[in-house]
Short mmCIF file of C-alpha atoms in Angstrom, two decimals:
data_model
loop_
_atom_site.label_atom_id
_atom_site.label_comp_id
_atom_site.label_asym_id
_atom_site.label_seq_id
_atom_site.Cartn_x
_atom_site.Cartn_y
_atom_site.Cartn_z
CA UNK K 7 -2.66 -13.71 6.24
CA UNK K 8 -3.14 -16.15 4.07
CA UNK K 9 -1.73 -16.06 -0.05
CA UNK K 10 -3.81 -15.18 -2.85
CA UNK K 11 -5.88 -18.12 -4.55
CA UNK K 12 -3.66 -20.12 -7.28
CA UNK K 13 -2.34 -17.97 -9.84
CA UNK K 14 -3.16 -19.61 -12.74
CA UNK K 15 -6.85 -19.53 -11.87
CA UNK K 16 -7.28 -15.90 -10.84
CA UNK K 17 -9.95 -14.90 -13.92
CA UNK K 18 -11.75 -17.78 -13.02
CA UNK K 19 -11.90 -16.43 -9.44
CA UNK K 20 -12.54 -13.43 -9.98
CA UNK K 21 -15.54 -14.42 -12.61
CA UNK K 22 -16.52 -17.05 -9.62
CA UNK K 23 -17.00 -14.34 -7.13
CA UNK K 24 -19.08 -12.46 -9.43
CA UNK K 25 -20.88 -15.19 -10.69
CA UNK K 26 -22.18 -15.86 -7.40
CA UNK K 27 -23.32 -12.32 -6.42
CA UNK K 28 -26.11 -13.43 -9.36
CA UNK K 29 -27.60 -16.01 -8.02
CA UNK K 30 -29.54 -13.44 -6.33
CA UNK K 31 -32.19 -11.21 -8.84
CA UNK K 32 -30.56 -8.70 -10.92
CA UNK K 33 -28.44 -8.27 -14.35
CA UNK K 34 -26.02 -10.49 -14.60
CA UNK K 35 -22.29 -9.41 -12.82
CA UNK K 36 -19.66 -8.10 -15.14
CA UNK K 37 -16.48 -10.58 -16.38
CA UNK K 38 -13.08 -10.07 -15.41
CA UNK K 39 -10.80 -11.40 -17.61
CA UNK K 40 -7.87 -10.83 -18.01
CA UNK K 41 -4.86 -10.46 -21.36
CA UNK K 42 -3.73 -13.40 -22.20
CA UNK K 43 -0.09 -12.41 -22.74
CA UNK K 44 -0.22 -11.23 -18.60
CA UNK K 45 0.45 -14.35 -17.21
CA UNK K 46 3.59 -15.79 -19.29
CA UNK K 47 7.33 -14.53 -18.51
CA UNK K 48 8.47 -10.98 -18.52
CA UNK K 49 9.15 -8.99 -21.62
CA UNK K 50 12.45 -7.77 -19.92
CA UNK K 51 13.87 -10.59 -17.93
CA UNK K 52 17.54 -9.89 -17.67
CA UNK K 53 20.58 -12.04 -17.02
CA UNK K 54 20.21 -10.27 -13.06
CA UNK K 55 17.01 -12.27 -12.39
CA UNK K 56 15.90 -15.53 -11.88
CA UNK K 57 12.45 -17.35 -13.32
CA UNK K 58 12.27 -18.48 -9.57
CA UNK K 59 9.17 -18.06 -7.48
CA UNK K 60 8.97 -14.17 -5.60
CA UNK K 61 10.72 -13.91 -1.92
CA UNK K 62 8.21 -12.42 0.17
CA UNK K 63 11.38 -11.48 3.17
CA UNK K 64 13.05 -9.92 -0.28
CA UNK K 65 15.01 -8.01 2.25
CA UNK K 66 17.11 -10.44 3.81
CA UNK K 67 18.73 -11.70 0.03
CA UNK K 68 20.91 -8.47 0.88
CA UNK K 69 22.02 -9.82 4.01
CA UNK K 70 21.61 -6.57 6.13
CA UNK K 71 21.12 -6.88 9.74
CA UNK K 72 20.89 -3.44 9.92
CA UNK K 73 18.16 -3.50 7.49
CA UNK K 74 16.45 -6.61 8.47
CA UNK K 75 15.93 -4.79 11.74
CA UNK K 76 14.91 -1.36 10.71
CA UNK K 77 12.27 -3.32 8.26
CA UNK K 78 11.07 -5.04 11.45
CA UNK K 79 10.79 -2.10 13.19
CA UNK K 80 8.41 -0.34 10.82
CA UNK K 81 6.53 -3.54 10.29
CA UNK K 82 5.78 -3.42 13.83
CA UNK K 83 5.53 0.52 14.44
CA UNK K 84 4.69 1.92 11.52
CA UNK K 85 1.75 4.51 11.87
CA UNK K 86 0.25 3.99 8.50
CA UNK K 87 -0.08 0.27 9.09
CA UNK K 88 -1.71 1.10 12.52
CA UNK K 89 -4.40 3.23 10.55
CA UNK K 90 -4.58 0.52 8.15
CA UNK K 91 -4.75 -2.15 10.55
CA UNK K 92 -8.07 0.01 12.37
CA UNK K 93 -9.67 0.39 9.20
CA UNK K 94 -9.86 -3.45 8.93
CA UNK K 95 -10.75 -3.83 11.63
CA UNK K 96 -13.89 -1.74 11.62
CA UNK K 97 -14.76 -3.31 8.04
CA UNK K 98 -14.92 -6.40 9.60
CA UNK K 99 -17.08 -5.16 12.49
CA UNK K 100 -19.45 -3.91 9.46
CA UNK K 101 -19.41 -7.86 8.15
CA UNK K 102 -20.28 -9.16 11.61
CA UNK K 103 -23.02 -6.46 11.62
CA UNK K 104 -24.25 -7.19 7.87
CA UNK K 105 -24.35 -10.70 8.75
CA UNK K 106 -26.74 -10.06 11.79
CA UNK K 107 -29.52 -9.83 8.90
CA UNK K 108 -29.63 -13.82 8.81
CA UNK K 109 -30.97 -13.97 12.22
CA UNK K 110 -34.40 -12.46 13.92
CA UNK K 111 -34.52 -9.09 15.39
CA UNK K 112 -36.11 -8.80 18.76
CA UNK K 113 -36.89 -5.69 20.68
CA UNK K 114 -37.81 -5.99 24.67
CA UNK K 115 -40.44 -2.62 25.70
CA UNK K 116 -41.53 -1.54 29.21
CA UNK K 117 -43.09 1.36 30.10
CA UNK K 118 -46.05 2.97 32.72
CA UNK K 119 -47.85 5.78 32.24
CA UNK K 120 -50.36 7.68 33.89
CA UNK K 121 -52.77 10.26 32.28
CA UNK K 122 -56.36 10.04 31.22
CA UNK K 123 -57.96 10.29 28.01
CA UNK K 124 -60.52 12.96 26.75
CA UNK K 125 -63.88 12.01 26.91
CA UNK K 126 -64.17 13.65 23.50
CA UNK K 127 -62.16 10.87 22.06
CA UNK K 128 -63.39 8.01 23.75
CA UNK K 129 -66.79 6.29 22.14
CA UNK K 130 -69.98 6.39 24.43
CA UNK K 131 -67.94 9.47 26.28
CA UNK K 132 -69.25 12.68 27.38
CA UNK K 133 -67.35 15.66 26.71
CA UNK K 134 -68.91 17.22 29.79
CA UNK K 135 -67.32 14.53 31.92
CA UNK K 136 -63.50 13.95 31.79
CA UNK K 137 -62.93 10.11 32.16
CA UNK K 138 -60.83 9.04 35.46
CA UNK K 139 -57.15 9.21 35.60
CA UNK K 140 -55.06 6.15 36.17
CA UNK K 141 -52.50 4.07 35.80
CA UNK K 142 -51.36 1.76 32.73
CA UNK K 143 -48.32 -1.00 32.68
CA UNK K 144 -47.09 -2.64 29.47
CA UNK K 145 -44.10 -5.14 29.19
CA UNK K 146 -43.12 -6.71 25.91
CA UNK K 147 -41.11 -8.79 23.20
CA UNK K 148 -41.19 -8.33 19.82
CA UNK K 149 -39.82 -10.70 16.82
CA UNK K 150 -39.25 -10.07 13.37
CA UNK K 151 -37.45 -12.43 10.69
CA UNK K 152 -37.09 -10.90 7.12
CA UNK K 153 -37.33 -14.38 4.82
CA UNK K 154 -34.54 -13.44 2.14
CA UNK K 155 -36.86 -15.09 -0.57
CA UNK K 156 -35.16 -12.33 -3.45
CA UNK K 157 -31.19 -12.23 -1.96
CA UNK K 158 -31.48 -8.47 -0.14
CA UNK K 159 -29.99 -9.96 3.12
CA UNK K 160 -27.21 -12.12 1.40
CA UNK K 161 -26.39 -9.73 -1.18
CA UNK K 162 -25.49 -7.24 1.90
CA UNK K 163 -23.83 -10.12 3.49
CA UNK K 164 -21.80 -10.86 0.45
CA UNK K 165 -20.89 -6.96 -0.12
CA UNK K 166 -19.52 -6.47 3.37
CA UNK K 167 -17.71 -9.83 3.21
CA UNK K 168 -15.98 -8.31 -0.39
CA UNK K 169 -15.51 -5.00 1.14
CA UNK K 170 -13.76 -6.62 4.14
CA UNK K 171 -11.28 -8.57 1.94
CA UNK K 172 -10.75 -5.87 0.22
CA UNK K 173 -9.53 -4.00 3.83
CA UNK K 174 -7.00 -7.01 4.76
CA UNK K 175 -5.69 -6.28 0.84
CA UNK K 176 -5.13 -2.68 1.32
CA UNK K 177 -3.66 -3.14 4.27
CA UNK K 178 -1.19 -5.52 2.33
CA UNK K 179 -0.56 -2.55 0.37
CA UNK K 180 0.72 -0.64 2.87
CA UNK K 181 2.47 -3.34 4.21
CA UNK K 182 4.53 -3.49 0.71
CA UNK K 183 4.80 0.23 0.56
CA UNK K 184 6.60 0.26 3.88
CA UNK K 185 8.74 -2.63 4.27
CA UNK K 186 10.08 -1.27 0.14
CA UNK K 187 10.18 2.40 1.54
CA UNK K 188 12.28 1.65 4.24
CA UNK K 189 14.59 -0.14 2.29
CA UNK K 190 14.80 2.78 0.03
CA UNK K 191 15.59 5.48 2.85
CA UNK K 192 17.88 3.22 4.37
CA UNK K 193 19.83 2.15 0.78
CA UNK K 194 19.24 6.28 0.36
CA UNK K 195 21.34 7.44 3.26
CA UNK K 196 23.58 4.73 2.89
CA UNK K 197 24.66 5.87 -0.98
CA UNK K 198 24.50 9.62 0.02
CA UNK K 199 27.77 8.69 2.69
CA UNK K 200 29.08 6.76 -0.04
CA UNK K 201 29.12 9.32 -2.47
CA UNK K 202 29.97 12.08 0.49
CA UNK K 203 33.24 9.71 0.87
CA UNK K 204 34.00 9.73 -2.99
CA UNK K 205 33.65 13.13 -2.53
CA UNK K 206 36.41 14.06 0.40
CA UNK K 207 38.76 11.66 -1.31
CA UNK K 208 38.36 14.18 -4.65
CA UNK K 209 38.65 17.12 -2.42
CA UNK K 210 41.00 15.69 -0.38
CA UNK K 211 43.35 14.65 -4.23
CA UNK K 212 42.87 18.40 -5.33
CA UNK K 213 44.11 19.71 -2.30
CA UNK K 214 47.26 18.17 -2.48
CA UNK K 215 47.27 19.16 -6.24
CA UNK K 216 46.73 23.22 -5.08
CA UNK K 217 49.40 22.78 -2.37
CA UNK K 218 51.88 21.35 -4.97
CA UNK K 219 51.21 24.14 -7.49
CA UNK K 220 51.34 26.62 -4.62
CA UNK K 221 54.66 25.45 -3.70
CA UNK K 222 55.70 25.36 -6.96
CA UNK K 223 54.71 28.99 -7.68
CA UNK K 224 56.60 30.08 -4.34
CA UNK K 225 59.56 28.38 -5.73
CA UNK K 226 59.30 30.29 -8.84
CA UNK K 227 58.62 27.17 -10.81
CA UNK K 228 55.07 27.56 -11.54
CA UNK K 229 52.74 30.19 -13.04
CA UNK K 230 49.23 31.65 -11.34
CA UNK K 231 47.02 29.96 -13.84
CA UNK K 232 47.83 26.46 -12.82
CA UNK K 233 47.02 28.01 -8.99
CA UNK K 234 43.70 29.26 -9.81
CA UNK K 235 42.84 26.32 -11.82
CA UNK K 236 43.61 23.86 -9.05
CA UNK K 237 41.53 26.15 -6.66
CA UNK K 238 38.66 25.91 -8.54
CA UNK K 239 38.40 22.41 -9.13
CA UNK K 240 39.02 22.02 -5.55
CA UNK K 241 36.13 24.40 -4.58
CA UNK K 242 33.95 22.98 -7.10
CA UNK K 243 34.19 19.44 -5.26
CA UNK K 244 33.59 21.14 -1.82
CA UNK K 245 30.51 22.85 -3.71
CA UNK K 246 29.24 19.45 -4.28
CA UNK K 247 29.66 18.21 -0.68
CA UNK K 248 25.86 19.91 1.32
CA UNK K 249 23.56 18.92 -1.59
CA UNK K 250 24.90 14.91 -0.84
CA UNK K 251 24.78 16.02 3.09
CA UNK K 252 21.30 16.93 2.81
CA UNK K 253 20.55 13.95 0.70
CA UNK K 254 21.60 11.52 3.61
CA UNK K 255 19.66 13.71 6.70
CA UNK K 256 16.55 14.00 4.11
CA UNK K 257 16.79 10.13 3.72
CA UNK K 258 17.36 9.41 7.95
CA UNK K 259 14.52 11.31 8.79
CA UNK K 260 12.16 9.50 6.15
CA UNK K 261 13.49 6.24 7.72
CA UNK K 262 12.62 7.55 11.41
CA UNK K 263 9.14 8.46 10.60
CA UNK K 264 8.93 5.07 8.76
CA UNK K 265 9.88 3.25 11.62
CA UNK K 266 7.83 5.33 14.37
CA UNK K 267 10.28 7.47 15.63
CA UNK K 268 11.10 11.37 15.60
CA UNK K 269 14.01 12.46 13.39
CA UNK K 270 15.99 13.05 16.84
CA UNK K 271 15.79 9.48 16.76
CA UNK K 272 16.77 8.86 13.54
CA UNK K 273 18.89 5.39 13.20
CA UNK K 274 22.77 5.70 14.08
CA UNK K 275 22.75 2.37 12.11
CA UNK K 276 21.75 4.10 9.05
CA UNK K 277 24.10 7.35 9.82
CA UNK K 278 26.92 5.29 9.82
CA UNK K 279 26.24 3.05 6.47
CA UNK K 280 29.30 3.60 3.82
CA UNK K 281 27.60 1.63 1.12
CA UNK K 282 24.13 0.75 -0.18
CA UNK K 283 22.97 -2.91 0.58
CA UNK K 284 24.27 -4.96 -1.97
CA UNK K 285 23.09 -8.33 -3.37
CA UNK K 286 25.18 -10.93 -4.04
CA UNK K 287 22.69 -13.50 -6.16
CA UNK K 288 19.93 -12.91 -8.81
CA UNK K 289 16.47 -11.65 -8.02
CA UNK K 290 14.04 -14.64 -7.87
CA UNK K 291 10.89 -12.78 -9.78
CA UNK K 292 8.81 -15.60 -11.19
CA UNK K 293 6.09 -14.75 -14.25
CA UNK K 294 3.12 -12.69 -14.87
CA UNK K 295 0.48 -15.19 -13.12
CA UNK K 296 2.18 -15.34 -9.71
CA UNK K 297 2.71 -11.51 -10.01
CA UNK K 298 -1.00 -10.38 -10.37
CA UNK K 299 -1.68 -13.47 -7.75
CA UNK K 300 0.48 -11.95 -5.51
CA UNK K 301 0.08 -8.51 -5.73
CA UNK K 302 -2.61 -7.13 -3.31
CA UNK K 303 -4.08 -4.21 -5.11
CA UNK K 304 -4.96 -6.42 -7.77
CA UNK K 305 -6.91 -8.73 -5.05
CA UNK K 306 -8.24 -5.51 -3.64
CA UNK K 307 -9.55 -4.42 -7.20
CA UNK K 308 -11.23 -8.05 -7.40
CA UNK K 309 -12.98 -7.74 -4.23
CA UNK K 310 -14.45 -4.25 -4.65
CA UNK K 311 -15.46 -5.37 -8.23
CA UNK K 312 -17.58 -8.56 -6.11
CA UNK K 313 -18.63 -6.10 -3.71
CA UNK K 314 -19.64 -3.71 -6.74
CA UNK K 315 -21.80 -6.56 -8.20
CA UNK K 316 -23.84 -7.70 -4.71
CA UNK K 317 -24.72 -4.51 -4.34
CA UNK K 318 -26.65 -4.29 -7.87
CA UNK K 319 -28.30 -7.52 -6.43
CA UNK K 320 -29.12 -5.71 -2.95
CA UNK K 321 -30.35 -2.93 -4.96
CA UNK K 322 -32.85 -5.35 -7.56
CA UNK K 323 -34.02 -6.98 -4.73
CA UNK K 324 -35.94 -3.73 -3.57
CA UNK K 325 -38.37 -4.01 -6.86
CA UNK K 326 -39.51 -6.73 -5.49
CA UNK K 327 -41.60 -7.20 -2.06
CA UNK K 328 -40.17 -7.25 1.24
CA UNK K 329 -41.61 -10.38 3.48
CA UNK K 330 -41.23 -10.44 7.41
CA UNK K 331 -42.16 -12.98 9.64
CA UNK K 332 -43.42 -10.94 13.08
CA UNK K 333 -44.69 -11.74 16.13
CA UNK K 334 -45.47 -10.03 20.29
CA UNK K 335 -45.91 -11.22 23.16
CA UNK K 336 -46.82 -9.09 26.37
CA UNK K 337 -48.85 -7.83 29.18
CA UNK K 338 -50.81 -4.83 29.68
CA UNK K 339 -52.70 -3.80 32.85
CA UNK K 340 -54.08 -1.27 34.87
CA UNK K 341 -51.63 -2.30 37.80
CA UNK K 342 -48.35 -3.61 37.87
CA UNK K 343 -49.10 -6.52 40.16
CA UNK K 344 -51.77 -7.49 36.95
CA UNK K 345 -49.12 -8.09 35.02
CA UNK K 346 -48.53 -11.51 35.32
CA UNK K 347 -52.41 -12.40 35.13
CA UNK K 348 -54.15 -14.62 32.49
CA UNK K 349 -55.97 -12.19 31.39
CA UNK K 350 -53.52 -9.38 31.16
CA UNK K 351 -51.35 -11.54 28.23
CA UNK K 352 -51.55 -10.18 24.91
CA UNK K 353 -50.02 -11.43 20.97
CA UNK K 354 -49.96 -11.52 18.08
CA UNK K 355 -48.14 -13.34 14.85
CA UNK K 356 -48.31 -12.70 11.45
CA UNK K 357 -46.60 -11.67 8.16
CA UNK K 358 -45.93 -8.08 7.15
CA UNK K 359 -45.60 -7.40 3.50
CA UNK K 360 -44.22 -4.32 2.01
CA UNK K 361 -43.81 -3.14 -1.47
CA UNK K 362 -43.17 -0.06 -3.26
CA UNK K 363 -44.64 -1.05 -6.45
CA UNK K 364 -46.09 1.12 -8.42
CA UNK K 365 -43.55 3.62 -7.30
CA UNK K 366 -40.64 2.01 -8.51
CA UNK K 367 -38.47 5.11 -10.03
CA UNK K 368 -36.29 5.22 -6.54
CA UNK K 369 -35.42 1.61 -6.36
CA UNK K 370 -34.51 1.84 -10.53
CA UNK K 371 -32.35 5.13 -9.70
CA UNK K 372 -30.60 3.06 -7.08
CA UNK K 373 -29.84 -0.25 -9.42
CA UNK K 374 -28.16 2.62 -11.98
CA UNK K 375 -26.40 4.17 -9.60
CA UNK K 376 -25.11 0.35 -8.38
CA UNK K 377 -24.59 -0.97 -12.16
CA UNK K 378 -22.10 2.13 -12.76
CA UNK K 379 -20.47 1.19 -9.57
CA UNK K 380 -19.70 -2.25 -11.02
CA UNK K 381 -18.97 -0.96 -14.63
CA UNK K 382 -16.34 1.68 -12.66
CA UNK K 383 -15.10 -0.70 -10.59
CA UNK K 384 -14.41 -3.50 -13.51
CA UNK K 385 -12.58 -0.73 -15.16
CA UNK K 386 -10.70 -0.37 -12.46
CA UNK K 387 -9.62 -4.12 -11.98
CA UNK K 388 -8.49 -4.20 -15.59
CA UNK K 389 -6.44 -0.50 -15.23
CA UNK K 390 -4.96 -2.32 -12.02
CA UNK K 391 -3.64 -5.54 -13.62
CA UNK K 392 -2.24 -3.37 -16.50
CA UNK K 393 -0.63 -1.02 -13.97
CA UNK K 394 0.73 -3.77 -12.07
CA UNK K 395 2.62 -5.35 -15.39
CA UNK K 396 3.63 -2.09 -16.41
CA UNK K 397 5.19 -1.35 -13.18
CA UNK K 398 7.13 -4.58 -13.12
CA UNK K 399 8.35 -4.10 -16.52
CA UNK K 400 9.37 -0.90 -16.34
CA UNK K 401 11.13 -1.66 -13.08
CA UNK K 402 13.09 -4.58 -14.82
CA UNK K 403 13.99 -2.60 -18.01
CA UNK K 404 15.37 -0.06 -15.20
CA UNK K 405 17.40 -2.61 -13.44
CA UNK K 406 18.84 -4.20 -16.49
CA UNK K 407 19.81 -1.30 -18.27
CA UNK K 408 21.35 0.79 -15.00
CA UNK K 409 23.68 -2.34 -14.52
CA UNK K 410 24.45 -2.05 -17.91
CA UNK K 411 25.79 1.34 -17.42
CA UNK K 412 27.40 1.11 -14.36
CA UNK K 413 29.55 -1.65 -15.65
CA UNK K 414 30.36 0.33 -18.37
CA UNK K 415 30.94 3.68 -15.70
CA UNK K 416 33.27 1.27 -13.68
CA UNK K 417 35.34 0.49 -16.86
CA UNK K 418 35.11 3.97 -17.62
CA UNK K 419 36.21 5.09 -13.81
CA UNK K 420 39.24 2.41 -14.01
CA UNK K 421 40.62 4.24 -17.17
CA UNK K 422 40.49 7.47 -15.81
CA UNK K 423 42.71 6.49 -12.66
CA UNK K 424 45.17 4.87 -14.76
CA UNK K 425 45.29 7.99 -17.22
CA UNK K 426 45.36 10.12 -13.92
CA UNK K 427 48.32 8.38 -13.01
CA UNK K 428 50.31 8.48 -15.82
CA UNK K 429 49.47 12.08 -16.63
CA UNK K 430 50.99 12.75 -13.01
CA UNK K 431 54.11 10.30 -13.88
CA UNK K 432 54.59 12.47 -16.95
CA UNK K 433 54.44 16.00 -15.04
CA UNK K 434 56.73 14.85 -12.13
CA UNK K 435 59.14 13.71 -15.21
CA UNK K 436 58.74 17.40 -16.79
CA UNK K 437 56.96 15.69 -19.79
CA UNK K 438 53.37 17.24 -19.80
CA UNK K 439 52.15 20.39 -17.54
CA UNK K 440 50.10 20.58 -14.84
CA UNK K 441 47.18 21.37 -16.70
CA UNK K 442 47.14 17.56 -18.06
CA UNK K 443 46.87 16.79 -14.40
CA UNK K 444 44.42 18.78 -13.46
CA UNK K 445 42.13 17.44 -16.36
CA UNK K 446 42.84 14.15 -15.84
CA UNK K 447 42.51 14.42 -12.00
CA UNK K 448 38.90 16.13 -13.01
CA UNK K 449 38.14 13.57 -15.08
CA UNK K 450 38.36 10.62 -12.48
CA UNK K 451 36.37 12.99 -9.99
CA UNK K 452 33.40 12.56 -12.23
CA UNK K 453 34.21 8.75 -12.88
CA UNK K 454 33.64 8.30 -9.48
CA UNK K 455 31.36 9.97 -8.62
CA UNK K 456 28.96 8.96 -11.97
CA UNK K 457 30.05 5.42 -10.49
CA UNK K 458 28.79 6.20 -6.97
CA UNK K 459 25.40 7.63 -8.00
CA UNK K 460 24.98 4.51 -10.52
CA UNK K 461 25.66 2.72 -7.26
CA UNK K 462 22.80 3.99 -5.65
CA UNK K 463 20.77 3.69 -8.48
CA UNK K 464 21.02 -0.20 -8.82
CA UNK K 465 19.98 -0.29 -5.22
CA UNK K 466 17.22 2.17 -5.79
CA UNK K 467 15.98 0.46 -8.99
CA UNK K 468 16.35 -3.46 -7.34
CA UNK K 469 14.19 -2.05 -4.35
CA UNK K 470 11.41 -0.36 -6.78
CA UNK K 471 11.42 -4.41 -8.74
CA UNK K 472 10.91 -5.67 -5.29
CA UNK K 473 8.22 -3.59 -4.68
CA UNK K 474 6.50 -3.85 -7.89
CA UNK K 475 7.00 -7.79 -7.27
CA UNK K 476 4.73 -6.91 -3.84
CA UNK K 477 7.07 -9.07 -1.62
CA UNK K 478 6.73 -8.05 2.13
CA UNK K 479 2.59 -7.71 2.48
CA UNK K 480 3.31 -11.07 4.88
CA UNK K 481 6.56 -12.19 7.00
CA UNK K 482 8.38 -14.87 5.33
#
């Protein structure tokens, strides 16, 4: 696959391929263009990126090899790229077909017949007396060449051409839907087990916490209340253990049938993953140009818009008449071994002109019909650039702002264990009672796990910027 034409040039491509759609008869194509503010730097840049040009292997800045194999895998097996991958194919078979049109059309006949006609029909004939029956051979070749003197023919030719570039685009875009979605199940099940682990160890704290008030009440040191308390908190953690569970099973059977396999055959890989992938440098995203150059539904909305256009042009062209260049050659006789005889031989050459004129209203219905094709599909491009910066920047403001809060859920997590701590210091020393620990221990439960879910969310969020950048449509 090769890249998308130079960034900084891709109104004037766009406008190019439309341009030349009009050289044939018809209106003249509809202009891209595109806001001028789309191609400079991001609105939302932040510290975490880079102004460096896009990685298309994005996936191997975390360093995975888990990952870098599971994204090979459904690269390679995915079923939606298969589907994808036929679709272009037959698209392209259409091209070959359209392009057929520049060439003459032959047709070889044979056939023998026997019969008799009716005297009745036959000049001279009486209708008393039915004419003899017989035998008649014919063998032929016929030629026909369509001269493309008002751009029908290459106005197909450059429709299907569009319409196939636009097939190798959308197969790009599943190609960046996958290899991003199978990062995201993958960094999915890996933060589920990382918050089911943040989990035990809470369950695992309060447990010692209702043992010690347990024992404490058996000694006739402690009171029920501080019993039941503890035994709630610790059931309320153990609550909070099958919604993660089903999180991480829910996120290995996306990444099975991502990869081409049953959920029996989910990845053992991915079961065993404590942590989300984690980068350990800034995300290269370059500017606005080399995004919309890049990004393949933005190609594919500029090729159906060319496509769009040549077919207004195919659709003009029928006002106008048709010309074809014809000619047969043959033999007809009354036995096949005449065949091959002088006087047997039969042609003929000539031109055949057709026209619908005056009746014109079908051909006109089928120009309108193509010029709101074009106008819908220039709306389109346009609603696809904007959709593609939108994405991006949304995506970035996500980023920037979850690592915002994450730092500030780590500094928040780091006073809760030291406040956990000393509240448990100051009950051991008879200073404070055990409800100070229990709120304290209850507040660093929820520091970690806030910090665990913000965790997965600056995975989550770097993998959605990565595939709003469209990095992974071609192997690095």
């Amino acid at each position: 696959m090769t890249p998308f034409p130079n960034p900084r040039i891709l109104t004037a491509t766009a406008f190019a391929s439309l341009a030349l759609a009009s050289c044939a008869v018809g209106p003249k194509a509809p202009d891209a263009t595109l806001p001028p503010s789309a191609s400079g730097a991001f609105i939302s840049a932040t510290p975490g990126v880079t102004a460096e040009a896009a990685r298309d292997d994005w996936w191997r800045l975390y360093d995975d090899p888990t990952l870098d194999g599971l994204i090979r895998q459904a690269l390679a097996e995915n079923n939606d790229l298969e589907a994808a991958t036929a679709n272009l194919r037959r698209v392209r078979a259409a091209l070959g077909e359209a392009r057929v049109g520049r060439l003459p059309s032959t047709a070889v006949s044979a056939a023998g017949q026997y019969g008799r006609a009716s005297a009745a029909t036959v000049p001279g004939g009486n209708g008393d007396q039915p004419l003899d029956e017989g035998e008649s051979y014919d063998v032929g070749l016929d030629v026909a060449y369509e001269i493309d003197l008002f751009g029908r023919v290459g106005g197909s030719i450059r429709a299907a051409r569009a319409d196939a570039d636009s097939a190798a685009a959308a197969l790009d875009v599943v190609r960046v839907s996958v290899a991003a979605e199978t990062a995201r199940a993958y960094a999915d099940a890996c933060s589920a087990n990382a918050q089911i682990a943040v989990a035990e160890r809470t369950i695992e704290l309060q447990s010692n916490s209702v043992n010690l008030t347990q024992r404490l009440l058996d000694a006739g040191s402690g009171n029920g209340l501080d019993t039941a308390r503890a035994r709630s908190a610790l059931e309320t953690s153990r609550a909070g253990l099958p919604p993660l569970r089903a999180q991480r099973d829910g996120a290995l059977f996306r990444l099975a049938t991502l990869t081409g396999r049953t959920p029996a055959e989910a990845s053992e890989a991915a079961r065993a993953c404590q942590r989300p992938p984690q980068l350990t440098r800034s995300i290269p995203i370059g500017d606005g140009a080399q995004l919309l150059a890049r990004r393949p539904d933005v190609r594919r909305a500029e090729r159906n818009l060319a496509a769009a256009a040549a077919r207004v042009n195919v659709a003009t062209a029928d006002l106008f008449p048709r010309i074809i260049l014809g000619g047969s050659l043959g033999s007809t006789a009354l036995d096949a071994g005449d065949l091959s005889t002088d006087s047997s031989v039969r042609f003929n050459v000539g031109p055949l002109i057709s026209w619908s004129f005056p009746n014109v209203f079908a051909a006109r219905a089928r120009i309108e019909q193509a010029s709101a094709g074009s106008d819908a599909a220039l709306a389109t491009f346009d609603q696809t650039v904007l959709v593609a910066l939108q994405e991006t920047e949304t995506a970035l403001a996500n980023y920037a702002n979850e690592l915002d809060r994450r730092a500030a859920l780590q500094a928040a997590r780091d006073q809760a264990a030291s406040a956990a701590r000393l509240s448990r210091l100051r009950f051991d020393a008879g200073a404070d009672s055990f409800l100070t620990v229990l709120d304290a221990e209850r507040t660093l439960a929820g520091a970690d796990a806030q910090l665990a879910a913000s965790d997965a969310l600056v995975t989550t969020y770097q993998i959605a910027l990565f595939k709003a950048l469209a990095g992974g449509w071609s192997e690095g």
